[in-house]
Short mmCIF file of C-alpha atoms in Angstrom, two decimals:
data_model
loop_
_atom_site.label_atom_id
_atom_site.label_comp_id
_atom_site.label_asym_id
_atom_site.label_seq_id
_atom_site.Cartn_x
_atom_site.Cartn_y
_atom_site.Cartn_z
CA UNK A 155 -56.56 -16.27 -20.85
CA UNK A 156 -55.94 -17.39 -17.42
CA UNK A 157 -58.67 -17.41 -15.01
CA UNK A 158 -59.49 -14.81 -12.03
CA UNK A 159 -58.33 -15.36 -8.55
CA UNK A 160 -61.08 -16.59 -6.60
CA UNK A 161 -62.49 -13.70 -4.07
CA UNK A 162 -61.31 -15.75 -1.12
CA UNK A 163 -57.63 -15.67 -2.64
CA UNK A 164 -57.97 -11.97 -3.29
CA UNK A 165 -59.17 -11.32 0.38
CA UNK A 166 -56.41 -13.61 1.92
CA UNK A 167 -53.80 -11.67 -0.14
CA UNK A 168 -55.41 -8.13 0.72
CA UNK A 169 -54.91 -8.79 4.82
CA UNK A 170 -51.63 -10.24 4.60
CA UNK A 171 -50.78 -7.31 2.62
CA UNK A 172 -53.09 -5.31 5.12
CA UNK A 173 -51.07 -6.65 7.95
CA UNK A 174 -47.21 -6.42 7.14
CA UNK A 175 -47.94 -2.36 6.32
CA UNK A 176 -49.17 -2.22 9.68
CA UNK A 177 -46.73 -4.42 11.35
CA UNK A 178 -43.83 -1.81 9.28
CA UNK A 179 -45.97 0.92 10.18
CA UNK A 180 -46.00 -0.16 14.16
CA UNK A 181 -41.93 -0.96 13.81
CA UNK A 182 -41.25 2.39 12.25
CA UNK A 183 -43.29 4.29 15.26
CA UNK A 184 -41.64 2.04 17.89
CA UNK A 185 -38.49 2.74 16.21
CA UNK A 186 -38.59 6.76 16.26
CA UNK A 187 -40.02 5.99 20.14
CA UNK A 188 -36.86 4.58 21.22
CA UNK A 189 -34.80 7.08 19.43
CA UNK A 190 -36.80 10.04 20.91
CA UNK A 191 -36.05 8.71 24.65
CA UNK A 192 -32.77 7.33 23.53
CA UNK A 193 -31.65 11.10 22.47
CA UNK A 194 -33.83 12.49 25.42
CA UNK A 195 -31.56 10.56 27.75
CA UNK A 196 -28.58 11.51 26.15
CA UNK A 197 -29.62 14.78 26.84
CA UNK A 198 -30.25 14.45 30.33
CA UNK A 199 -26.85 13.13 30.68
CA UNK A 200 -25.18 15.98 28.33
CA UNK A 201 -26.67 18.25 30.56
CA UNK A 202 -25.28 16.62 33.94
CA UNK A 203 -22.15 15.24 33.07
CA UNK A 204 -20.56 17.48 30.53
CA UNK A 205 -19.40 20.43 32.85
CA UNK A 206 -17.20 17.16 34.38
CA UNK A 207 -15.76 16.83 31.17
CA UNK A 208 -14.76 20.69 30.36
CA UNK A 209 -13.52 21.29 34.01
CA UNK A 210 -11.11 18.72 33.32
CA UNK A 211 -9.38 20.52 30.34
CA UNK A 212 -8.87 23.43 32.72
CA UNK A 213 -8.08 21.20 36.31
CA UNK A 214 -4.73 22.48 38.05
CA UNK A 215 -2.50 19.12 38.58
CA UNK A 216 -3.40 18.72 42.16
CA UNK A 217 -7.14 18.25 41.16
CA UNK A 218 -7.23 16.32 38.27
CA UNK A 219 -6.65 13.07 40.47
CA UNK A 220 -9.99 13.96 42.30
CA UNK A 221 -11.60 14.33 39.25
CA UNK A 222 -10.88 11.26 37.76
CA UNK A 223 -11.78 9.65 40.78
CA UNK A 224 -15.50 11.22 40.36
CA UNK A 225 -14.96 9.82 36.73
CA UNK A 226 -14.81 6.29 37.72
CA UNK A 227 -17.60 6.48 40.73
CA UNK A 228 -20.03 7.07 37.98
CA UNK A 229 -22.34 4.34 36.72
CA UNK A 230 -21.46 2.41 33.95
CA UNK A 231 -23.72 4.57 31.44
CA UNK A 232 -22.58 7.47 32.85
CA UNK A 233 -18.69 6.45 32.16
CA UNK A 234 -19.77 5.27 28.85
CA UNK A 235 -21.04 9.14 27.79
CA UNK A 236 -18.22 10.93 29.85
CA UNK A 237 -16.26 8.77 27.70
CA UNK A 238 -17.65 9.56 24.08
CA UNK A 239 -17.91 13.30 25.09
CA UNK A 240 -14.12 13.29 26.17
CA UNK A 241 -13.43 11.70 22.52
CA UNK A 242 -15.41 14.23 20.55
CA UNK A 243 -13.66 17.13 22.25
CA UNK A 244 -10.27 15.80 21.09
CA UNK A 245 -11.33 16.50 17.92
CA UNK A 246 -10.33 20.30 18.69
CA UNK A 247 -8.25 20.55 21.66
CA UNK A 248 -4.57 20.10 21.86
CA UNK A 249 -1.64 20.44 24.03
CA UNK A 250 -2.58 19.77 27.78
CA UNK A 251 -6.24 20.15 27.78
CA UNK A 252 -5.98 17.01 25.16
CA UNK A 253 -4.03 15.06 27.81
CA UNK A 254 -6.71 15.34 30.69
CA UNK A 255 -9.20 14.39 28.32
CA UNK A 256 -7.56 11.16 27.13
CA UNK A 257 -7.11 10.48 31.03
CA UNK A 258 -10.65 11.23 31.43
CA UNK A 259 -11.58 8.93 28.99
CA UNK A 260 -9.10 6.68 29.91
CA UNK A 261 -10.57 6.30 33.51
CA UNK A 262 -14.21 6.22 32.15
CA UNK A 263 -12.95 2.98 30.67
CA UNK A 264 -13.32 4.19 26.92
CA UNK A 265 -9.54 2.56 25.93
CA UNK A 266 -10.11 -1.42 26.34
CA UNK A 267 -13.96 -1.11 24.23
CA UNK A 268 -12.00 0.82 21.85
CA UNK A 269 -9.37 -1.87 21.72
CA UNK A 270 -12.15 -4.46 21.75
CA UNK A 271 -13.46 -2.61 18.53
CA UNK A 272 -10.49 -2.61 16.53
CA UNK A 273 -10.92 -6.31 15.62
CA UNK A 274 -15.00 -6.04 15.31
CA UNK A 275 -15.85 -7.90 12.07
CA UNK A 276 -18.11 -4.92 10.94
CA UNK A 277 -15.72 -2.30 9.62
CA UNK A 278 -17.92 0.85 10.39
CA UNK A 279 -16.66 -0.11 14.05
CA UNK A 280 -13.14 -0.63 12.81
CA UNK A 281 -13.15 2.36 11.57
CA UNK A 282 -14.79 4.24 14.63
CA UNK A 283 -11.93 2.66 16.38
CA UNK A 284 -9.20 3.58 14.10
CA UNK A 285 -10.23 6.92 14.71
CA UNK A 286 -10.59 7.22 18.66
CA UNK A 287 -6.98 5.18 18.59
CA UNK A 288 -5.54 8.51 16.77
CA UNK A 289 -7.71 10.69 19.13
CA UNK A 290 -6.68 8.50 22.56
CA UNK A 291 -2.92 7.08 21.76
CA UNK A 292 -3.42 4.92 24.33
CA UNK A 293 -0.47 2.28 24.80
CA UNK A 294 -0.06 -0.04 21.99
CA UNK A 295 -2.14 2.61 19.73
CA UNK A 296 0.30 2.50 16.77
CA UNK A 297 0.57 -0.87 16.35
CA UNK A 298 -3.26 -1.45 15.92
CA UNK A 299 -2.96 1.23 13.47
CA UNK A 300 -0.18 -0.04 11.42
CA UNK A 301 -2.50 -3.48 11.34
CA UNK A 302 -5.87 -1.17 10.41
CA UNK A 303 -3.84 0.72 7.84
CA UNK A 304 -3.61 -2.87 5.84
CA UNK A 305 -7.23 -3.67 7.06
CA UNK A 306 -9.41 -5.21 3.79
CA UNK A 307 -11.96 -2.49 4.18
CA UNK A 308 -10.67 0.70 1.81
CA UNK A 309 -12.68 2.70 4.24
CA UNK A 310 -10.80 1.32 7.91
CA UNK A 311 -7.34 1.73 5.85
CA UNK A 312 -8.56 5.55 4.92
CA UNK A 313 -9.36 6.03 8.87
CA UNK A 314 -6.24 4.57 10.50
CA UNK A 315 -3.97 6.30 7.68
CA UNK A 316 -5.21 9.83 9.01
CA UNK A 317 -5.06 8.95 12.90
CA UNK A 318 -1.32 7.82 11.63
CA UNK A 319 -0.44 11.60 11.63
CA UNK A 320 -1.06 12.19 15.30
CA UNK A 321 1.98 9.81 15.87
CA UNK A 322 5.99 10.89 14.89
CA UNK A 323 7.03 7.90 15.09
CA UNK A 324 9.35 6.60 12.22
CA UNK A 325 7.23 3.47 11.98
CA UNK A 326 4.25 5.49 11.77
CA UNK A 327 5.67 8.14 9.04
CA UNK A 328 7.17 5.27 7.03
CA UNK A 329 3.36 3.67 7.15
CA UNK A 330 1.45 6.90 5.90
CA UNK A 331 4.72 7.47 3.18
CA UNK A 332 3.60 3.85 1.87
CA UNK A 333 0.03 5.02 1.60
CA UNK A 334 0.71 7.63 -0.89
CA UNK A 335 1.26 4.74 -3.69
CA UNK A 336 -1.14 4.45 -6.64
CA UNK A 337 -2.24 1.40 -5.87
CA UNK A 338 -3.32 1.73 -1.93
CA UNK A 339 -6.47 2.63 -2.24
CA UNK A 340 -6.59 5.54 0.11
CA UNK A 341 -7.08 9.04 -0.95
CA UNK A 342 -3.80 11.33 -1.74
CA UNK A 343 -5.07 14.26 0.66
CA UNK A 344 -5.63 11.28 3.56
CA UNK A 345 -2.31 10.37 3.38
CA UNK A 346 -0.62 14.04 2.34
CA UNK A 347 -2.39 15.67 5.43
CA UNK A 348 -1.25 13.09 7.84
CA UNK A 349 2.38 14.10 6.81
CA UNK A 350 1.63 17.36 7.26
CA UNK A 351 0.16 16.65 10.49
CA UNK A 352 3.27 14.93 11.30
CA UNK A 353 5.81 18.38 10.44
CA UNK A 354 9.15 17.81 10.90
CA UNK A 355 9.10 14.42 12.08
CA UNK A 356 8.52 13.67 8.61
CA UNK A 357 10.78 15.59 6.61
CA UNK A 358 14.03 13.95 6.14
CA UNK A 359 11.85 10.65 5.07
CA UNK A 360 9.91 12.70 2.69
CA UNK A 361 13.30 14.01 0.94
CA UNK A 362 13.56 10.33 0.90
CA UNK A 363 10.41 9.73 -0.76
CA UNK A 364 11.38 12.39 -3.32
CA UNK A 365 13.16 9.58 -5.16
CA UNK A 366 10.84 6.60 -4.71
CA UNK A 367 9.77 4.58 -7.78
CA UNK A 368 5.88 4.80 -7.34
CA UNK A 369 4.68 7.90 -9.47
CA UNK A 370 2.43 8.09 -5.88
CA UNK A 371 4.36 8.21 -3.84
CA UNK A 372 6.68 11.01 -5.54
CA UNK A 373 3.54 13.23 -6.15
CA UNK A 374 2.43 13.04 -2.73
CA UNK A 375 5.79 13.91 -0.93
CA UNK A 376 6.19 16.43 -3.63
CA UNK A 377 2.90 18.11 -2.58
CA UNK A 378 4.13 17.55 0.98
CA UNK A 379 7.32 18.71 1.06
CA UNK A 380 7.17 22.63 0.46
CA UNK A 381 4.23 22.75 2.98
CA UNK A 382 6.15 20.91 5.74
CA UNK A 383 10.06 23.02 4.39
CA UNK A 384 11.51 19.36 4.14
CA UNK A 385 15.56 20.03 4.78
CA UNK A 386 17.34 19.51 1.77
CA UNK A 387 13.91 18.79 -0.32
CA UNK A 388 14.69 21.97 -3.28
CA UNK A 389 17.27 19.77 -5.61
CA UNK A 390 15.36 16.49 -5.52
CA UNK A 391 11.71 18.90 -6.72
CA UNK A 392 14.11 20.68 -9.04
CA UNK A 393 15.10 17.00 -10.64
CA UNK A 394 11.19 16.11 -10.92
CA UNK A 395 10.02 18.96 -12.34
CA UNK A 396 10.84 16.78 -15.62
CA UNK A 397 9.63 13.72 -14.13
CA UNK A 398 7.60 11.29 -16.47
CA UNK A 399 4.41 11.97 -14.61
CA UNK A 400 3.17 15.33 -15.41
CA UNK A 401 1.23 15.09 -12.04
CA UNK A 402 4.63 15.14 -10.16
CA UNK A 403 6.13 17.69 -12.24
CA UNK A 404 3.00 19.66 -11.15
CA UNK A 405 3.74 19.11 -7.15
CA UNK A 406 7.47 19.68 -7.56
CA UNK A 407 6.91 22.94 -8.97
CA UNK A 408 3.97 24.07 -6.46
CA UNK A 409 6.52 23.24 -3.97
CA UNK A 410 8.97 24.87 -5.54
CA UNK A 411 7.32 28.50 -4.69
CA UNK A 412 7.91 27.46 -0.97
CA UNK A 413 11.32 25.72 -1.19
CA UNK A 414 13.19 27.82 -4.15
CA UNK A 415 16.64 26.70 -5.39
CA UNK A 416 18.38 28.27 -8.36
CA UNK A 417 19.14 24.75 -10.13
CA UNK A 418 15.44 24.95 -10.66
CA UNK A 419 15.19 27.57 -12.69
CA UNK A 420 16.70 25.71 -16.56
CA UNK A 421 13.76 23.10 -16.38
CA UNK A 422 11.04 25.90 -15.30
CA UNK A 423 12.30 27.66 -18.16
CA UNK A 424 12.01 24.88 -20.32
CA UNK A 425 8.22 23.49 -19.34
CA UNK A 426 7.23 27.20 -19.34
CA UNK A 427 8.35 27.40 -23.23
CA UNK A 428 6.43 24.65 -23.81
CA UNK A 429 3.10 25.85 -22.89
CA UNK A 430 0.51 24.29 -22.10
CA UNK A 431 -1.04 24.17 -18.02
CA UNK A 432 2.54 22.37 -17.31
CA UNK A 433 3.96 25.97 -18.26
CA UNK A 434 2.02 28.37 -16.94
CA UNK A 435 2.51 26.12 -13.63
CA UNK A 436 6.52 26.35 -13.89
CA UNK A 437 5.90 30.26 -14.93
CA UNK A 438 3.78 30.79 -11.52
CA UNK A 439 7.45 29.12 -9.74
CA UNK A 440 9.70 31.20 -11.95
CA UNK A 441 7.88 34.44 -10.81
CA UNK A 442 7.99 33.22 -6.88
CA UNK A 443 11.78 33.36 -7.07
CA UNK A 444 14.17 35.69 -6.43
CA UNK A 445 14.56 38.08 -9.17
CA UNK A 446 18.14 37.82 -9.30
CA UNK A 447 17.41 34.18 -10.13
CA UNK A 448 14.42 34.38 -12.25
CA UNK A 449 14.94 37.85 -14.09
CA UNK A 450 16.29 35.96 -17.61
CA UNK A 451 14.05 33.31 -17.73
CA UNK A 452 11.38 35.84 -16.98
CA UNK A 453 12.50 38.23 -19.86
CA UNK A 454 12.68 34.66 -22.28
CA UNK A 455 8.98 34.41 -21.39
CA UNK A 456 8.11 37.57 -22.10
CA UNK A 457 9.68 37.09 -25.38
CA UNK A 458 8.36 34.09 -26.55
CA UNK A 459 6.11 32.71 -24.10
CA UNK A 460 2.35 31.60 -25.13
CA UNK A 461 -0.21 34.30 -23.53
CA UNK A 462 -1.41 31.97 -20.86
CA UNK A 463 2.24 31.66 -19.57
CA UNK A 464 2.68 35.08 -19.45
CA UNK A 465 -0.19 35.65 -17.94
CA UNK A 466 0.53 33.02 -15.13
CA UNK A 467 4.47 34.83 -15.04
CA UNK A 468 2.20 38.39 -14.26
CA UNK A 469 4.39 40.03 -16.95
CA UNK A 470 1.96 42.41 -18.88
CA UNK A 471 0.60 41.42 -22.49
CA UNK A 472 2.36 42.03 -25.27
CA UNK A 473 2.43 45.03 -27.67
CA UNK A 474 0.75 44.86 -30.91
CA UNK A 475 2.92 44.77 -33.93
#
């Protein structure tokens, strides 16, 4: 057995424990100080400099020059707030309310620390930046995206792939097409709600992507295409309603309700007789068509269809024998 710490070894290890609790105990309290007078000043400033903000979203055109003017007369903690206030509001305005805000931010001098940000080395900035690049589109804007949409953080490349769909440029719908492939690491609704976002600027490359070889990318632009009414989009779904990814099939044919085309209706038929969740999906299509389309395929479901299917076609359960 080994021997005992000596008392005096005991002590000197008691204090020095003794003394980092309190030295966490006085960081912690000096911590929550700073944050107290941190948010009390933020407050303070909130309070002062927000009606500047809002009165901008509603300025006539012969004032708004005036106003900015005030904008950069302020110190520069005051242009830094105006600044982050005039970002958070673009969360939720549009039109031209959005566009006196970006110049208010722009003359707080938000734009070049946002720039500056982009190429921080800690990503939770790139990613702040990605954002406010979306929110801003200040010049050059969609080329720092198109660079943070390949950045190595999956997080950044999530960011910048969503602030992609405030832009209608080809470049930038090509970019946010390539991010609905299985291997890009960013989330299908990311990259499905930025086409959306983008409307008809993206359709005619989301017929396009119809056709693509990654499963991905054919999944997402069938999700996308029925919400966005993609021109020409119905005989491409119709063709991968039998595609080799059932996840596909299952976009085409939710699509399919929105953007109907009779050519569909063989291979609905078809998956529906086979059951399963695949057929009560292509039922649920078959009974969003036109009845003059849909009435045989209807009655072959009734006929011989599995109860779910029917079920999912709304015909009524069949008779007992």
């Amino acid at each position: 057995m080994s021997p005992l710490p000596a008392p005096a070894v005991l002590q000197a290890v008691l204090l020095a424990t003794s003394a980092v609790v309190v030295l966490m105990l006085i960081a912690l309290i000096a911590q929550r100080t700073l944050r107290r007078r941190h948010d009390r000043r933020d407050a303070r400033l909130d309070a002062r400099l927000r009606p500047l903000v809002l009165e901008a979203t509603i300025a006539e055109d012969d004032e708004i020059d005036a106003l900015l003017d005030r904008v950069r007369a302020l110190s520069a903690p005051e242009r830094a707030h105006v600044g982050r206030s005039a970002s958070l509001m673009l969360r939720d305005v549009t039109g031209e309310a959005a566009d006196r805000l970006r110049a208010v931010a722009d003359a707080s001098g938000l734009v070049p620390r946002v720039i500056a940000a982009a190429a921080d080395r800690d990503p939770v900035r790139r990613a702040d930046a990605a954002e406010a690049l979306g929110l801003l589109a200040p010049a050059g804007a969609l080329e720092l995206l198109q660079a943070l949409a390949d950045d190595r953080s999956p997080e950044v490349r999530t960011v910048a792939v969503r602030a992609l769909g405030a832009f209608d440029d080809p470049a930038a719908v090509d970019r946010v097409i390539a991010a609905l492939a299985l291997d890009s690491g960013i989330p299908i609704s990311v990259a499905a709600s930025a086409l959306v976002q983008q409307g008809a600027a993206a359709g005619e490359r989301v017929r396009e992507a119809l056709d693509h070889p990654d499963a991905g990318v054919r999944r997402g632009a069938a999700r996308v295409a029925g919400l966005i009414q993609a021109p020409g989009a119905g005989a491409p779904l119709a063709r991968l309603i039998d595609d080799e990814h059932e996840a596909v099939g299952a976009a085409a044919m939710r699509s399919l309700e929105r953007l109907p085309v009779r050519e569909a209706v063989p291979s609905l038929l078809a998956t529906a007789l086979a059951g399963g969740t695949a057929g009560e999906a292509a039922a649920r299509t078959l009974a969003a068509m036109p009845a003059a389309w849909s009435a045989d395929a209807l009655a072959a479901i009734g006929a011989e269809g599995e109860p779910g299917v029917r079920r999912a076609a709304g015909l009524p359960r069949r008779a007992a024998a």
